[in-house]
Tab-separated table of C-alpha atoms in Angstrom:
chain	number	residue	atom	x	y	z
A	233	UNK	CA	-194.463	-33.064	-40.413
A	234	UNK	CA	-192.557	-35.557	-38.213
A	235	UNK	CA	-194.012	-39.116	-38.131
A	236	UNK	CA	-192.629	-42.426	-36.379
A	237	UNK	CA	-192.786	-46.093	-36.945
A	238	UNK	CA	-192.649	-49.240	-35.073
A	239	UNK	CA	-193.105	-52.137	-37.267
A	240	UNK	CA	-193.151	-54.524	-34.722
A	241	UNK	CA	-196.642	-54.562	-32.903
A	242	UNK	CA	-195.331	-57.741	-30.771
A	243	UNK	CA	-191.244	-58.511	-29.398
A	244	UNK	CA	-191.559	-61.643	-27.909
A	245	UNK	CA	-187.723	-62.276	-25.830
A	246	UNK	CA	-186.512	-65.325	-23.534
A	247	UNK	CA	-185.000	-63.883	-20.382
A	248	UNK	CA	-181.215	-64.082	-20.385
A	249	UNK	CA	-181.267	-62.958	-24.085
A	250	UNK	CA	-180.983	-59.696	-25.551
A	251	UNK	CA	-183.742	-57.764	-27.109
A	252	UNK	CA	-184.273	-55.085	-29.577
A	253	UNK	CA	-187.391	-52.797	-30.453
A	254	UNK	CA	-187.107	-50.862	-33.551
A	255	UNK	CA	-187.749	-47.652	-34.490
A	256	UNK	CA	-187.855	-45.439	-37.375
A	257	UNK	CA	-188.773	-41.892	-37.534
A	258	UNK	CA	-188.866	-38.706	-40.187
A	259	UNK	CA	-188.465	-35.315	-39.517
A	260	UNK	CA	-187.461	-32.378	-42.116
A	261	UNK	CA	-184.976	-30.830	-38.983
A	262	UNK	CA	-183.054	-32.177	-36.710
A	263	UNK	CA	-184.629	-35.358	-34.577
A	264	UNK	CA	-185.292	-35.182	-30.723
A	265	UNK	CA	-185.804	-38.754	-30.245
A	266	UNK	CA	-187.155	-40.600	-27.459
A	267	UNK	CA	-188.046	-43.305	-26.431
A	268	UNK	CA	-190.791	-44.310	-23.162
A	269	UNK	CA	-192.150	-47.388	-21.336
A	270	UNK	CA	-195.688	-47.808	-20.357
A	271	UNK	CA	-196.936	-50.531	-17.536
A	272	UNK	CA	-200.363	-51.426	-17.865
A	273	UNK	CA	-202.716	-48.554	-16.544
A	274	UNK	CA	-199.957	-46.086	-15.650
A	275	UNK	CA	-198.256	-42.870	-17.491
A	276	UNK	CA	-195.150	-43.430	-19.597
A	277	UNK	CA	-192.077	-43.198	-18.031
A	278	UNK	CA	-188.744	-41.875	-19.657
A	279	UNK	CA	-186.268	-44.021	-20.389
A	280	UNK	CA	-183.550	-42.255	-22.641
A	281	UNK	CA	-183.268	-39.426	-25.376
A	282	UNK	CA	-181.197	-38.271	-28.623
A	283	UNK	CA	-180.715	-34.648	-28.877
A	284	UNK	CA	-176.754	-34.368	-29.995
A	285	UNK	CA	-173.807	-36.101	-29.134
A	286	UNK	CA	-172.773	-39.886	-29.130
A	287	UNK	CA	-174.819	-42.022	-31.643
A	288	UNK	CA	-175.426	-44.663	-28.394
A	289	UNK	CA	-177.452	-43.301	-26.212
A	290	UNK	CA	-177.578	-45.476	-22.343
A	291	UNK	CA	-180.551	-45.348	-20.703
A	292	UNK	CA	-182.442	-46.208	-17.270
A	293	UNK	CA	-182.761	-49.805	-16.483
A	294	UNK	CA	-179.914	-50.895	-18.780
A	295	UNK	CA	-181.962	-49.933	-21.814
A	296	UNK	CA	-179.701	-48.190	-24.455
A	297	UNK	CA	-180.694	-47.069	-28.185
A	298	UNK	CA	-178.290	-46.153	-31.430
A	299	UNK	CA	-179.672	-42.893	-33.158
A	300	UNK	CA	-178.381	-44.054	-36.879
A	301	UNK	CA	-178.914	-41.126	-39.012
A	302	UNK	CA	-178.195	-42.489	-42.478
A	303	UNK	CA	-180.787	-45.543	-41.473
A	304	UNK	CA	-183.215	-42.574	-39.357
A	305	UNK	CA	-183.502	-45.515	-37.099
A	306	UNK	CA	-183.476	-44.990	-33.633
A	307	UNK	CA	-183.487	-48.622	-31.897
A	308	UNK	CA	-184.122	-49.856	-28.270
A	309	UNK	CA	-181.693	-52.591	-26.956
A	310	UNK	CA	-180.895	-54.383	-24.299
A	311	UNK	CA	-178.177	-57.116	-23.553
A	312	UNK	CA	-180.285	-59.421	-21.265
A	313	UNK	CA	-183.718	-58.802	-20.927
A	314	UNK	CA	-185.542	-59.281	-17.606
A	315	UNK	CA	-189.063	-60.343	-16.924
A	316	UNK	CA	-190.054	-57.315	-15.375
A	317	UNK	CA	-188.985	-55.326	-18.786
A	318	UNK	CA	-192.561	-56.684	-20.252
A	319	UNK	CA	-194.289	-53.879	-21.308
A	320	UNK	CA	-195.370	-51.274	-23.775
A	321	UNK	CA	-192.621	-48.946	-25.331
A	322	UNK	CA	-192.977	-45.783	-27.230
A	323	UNK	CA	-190.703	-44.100	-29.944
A	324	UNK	CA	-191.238	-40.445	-29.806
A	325	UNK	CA	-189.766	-37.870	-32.009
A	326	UNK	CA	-189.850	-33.730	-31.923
A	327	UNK	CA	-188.718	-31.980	-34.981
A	328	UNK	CA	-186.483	-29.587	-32.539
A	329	UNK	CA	-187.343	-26.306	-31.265
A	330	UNK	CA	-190.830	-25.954	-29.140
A	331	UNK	CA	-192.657	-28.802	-30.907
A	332	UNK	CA	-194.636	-31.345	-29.182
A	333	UNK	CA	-193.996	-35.329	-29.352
A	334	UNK	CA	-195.309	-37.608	-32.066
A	335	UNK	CA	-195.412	-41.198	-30.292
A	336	UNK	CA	-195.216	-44.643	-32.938
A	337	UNK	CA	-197.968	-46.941	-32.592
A	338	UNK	CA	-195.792	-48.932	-29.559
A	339	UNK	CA	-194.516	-52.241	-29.307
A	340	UNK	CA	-195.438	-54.691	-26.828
A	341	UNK	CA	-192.653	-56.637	-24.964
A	342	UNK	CA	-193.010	-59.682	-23.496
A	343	UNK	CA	-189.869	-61.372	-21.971
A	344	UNK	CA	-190.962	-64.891	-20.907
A	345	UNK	CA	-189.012	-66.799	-18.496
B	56	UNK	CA	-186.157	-38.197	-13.269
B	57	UNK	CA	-188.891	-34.986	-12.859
B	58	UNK	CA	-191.930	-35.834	-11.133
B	59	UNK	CA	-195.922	-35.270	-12.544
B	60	UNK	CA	-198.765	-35.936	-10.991
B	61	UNK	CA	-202.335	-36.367	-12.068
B	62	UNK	CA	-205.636	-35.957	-10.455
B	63	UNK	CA	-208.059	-37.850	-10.254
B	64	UNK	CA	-206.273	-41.330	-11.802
B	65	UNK	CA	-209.664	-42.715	-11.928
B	66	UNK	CA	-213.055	-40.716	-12.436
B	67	UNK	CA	-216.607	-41.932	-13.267
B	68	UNK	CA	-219.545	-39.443	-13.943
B	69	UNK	CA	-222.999	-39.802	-15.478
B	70	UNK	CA	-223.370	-38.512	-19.218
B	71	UNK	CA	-223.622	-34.613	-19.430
B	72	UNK	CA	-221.661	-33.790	-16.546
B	73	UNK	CA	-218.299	-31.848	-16.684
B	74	UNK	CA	-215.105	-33.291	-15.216
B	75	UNK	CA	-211.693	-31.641	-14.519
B	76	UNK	CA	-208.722	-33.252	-14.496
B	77	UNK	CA	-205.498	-31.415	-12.985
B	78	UNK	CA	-201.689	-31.707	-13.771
B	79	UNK	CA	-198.785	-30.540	-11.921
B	80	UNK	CA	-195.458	-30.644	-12.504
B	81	UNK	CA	-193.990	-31.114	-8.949
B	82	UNK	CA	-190.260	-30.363	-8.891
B	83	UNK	CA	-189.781	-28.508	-12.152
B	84	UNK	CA	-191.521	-25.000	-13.275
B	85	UNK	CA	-193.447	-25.713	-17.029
B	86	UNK	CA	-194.192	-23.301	-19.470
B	87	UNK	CA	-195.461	-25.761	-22.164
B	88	UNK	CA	-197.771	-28.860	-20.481
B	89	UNK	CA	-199.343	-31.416	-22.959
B	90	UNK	CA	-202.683	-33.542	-23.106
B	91	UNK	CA	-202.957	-36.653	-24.752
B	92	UNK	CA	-205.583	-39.021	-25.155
B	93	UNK	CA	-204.907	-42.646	-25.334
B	94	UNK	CA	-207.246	-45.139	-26.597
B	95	UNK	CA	-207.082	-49.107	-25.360
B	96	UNK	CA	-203.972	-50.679	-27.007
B	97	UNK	CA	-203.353	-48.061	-29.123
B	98	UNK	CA	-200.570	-44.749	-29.073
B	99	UNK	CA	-200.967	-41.503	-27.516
B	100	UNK	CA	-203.008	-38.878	-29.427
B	101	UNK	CA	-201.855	-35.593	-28.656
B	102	UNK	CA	-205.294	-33.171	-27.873
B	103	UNK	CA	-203.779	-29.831	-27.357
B	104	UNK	CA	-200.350	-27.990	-26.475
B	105	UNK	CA	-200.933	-25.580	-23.263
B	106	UNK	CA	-198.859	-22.482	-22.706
B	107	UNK	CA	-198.732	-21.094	-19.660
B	108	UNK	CA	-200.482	-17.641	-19.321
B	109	UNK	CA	-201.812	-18.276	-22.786
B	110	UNK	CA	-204.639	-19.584	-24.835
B	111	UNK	CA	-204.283	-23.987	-25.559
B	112	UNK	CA	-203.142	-24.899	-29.034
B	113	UNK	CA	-205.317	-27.816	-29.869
B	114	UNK	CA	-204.844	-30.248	-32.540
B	115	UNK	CA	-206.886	-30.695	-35.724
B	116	UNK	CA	-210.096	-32.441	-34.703
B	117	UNK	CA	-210.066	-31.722	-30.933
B	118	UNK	CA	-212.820	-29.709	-29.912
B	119	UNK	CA	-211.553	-26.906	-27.172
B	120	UNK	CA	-214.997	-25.859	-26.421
B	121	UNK	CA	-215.698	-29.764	-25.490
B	122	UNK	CA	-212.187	-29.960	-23.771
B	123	UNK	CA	-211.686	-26.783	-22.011
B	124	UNK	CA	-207.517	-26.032	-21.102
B	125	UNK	CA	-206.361	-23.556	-18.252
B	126	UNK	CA	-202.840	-23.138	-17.820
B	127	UNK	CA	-203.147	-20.808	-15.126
B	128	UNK	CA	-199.306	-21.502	-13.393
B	129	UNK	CA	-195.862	-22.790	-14.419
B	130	UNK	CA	-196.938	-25.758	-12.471
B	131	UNK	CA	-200.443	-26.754	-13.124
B	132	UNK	CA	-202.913	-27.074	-16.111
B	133	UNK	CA	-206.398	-28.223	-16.420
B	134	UNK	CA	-208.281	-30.265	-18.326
B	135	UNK	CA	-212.294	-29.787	-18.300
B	136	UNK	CA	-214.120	-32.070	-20.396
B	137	UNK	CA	-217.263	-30.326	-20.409
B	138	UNK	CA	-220.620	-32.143	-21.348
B	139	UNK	CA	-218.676	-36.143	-20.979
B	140	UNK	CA	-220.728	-38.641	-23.172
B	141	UNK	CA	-219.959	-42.159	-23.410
B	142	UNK	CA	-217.558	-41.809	-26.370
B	143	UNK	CA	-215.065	-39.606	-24.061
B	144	UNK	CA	-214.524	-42.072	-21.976
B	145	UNK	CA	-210.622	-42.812	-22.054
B	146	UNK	CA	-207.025	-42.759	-20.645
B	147	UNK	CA	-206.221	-38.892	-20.461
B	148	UNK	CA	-202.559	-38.074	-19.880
B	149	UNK	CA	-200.222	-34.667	-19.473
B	150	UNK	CA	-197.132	-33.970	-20.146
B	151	UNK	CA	-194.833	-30.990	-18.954
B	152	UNK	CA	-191.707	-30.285	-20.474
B	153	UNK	CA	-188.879	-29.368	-18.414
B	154	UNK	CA	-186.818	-26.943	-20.201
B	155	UNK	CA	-183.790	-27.641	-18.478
B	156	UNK	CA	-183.451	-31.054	-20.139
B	157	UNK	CA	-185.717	-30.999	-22.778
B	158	UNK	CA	-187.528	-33.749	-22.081
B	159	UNK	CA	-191.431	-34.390	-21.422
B	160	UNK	CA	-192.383	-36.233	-18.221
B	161	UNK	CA	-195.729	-37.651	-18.420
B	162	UNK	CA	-198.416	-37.627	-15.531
B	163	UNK	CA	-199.831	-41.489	-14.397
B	164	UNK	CA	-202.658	-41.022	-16.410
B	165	UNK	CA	-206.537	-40.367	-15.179
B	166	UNK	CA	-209.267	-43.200	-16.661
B	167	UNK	CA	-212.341	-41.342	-17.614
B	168	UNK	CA	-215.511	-43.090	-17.753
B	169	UNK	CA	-218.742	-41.682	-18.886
B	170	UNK	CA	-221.800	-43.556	-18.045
């Protein structure tokens, strides 16, 4: 079964400075991977995937994540983080085929200014 | 990016009523539509996988006879929780999947509570 982590409950970021959330993930196929941000009381929104292709993945909002296969890391960056990129942000993974998303446990963002 | 809507986002209903919640996916056609439940500060749980035209695939511990799924269309599904009590009271939120990209779009959420 697939299962993903996000050690970091908490990312606390100055503005100006660049951020990363971390994620790991295990699957026994190949990984979908995904990753989502939630504002407080709303759905998640999509923000960028890994299916095949170039390890760095770019993103909406500037976000962009490296899919690291030996690692089975699949990180969120950012170069300068903004204020308004405080939020909650899910790691999801699908092991291929029809197979629904397993979310981490999220990380909260908080960018202060 | 694909567009899914959810209604109601907020519902409130005395204990032992029944409350349906609808998703539609509004620019894409879905054959596979998802319903998580998402408790405060925690992740997503995933309730049940629904298949259009077919019967929901729910997770280990869900109860489908408490949380009845309809599928009925490539664009909506239905969630029913039938018989709310206090302890169902939560964030409920679908998911479609559009098959051209592969990638699940996820509703803005409806806040159940259950007085």
């Amino acid at each position: 079964a697939q299962s993903v982590a996000q050690p970091e409950d908490q990312v606390n970021v100055a503005e100006g400075n660049p951020l990363t959330v971390k994620c790991t993930y295990s699957v026994s196929g190949n990984p979908y991977l995904f990753w989502y941000v939630q504002y407080p009381n709303r759905g998640l929104q999509f923000l960028l995937k890994y299916i095949t292709g170039d390890n760095l993945v770019k993103g909406s909002y500037g976000f962009e994540a490296e899919f690291n296969k030996s690692q089975t890391s699949f990180h969120l960056k950012k170069p300068s983080a903004l204020v308004s990129d405080s939020a909650l942000y899910f790691c999801a993974v699908r092991d291929g085929g029809n197979t629904p998303l397993v979310f981490g446990k999220g990380t909260r963002l908080s960018v202060i200014a | 990016g694909a567009v899914v809507s959810q209604h109601p986002s907020r519902v409130i209903c005395k204990s032992g009523t029944s409350v349906k919640i609808e998703c539609r996916s509004l620019d894409f056609q879905a054959t596979t539509m998802f319903w998580y439940r998402q408790f405060p500060k925690q992740s997503l749980m995933l309730m049940a996988t629904s298949n259009e035209g077919s019967k929901a695939t729910y997770e280990q511990g869900v109860e489908k006879d408490k949380f009845l799924i309809n599928h009925a269309s490539l664009t909506l599904s239905t969630l029913t929780v039938t018989s709310a009590h206090p302890e169902d009271s939560s964030f409920y939120i679908c998911s479609a999947r559009r098959p051209s990209t592969d990638t699940q779009y996820f509703g803005p959420g409806t806040r159940l509570t259950v007085l």
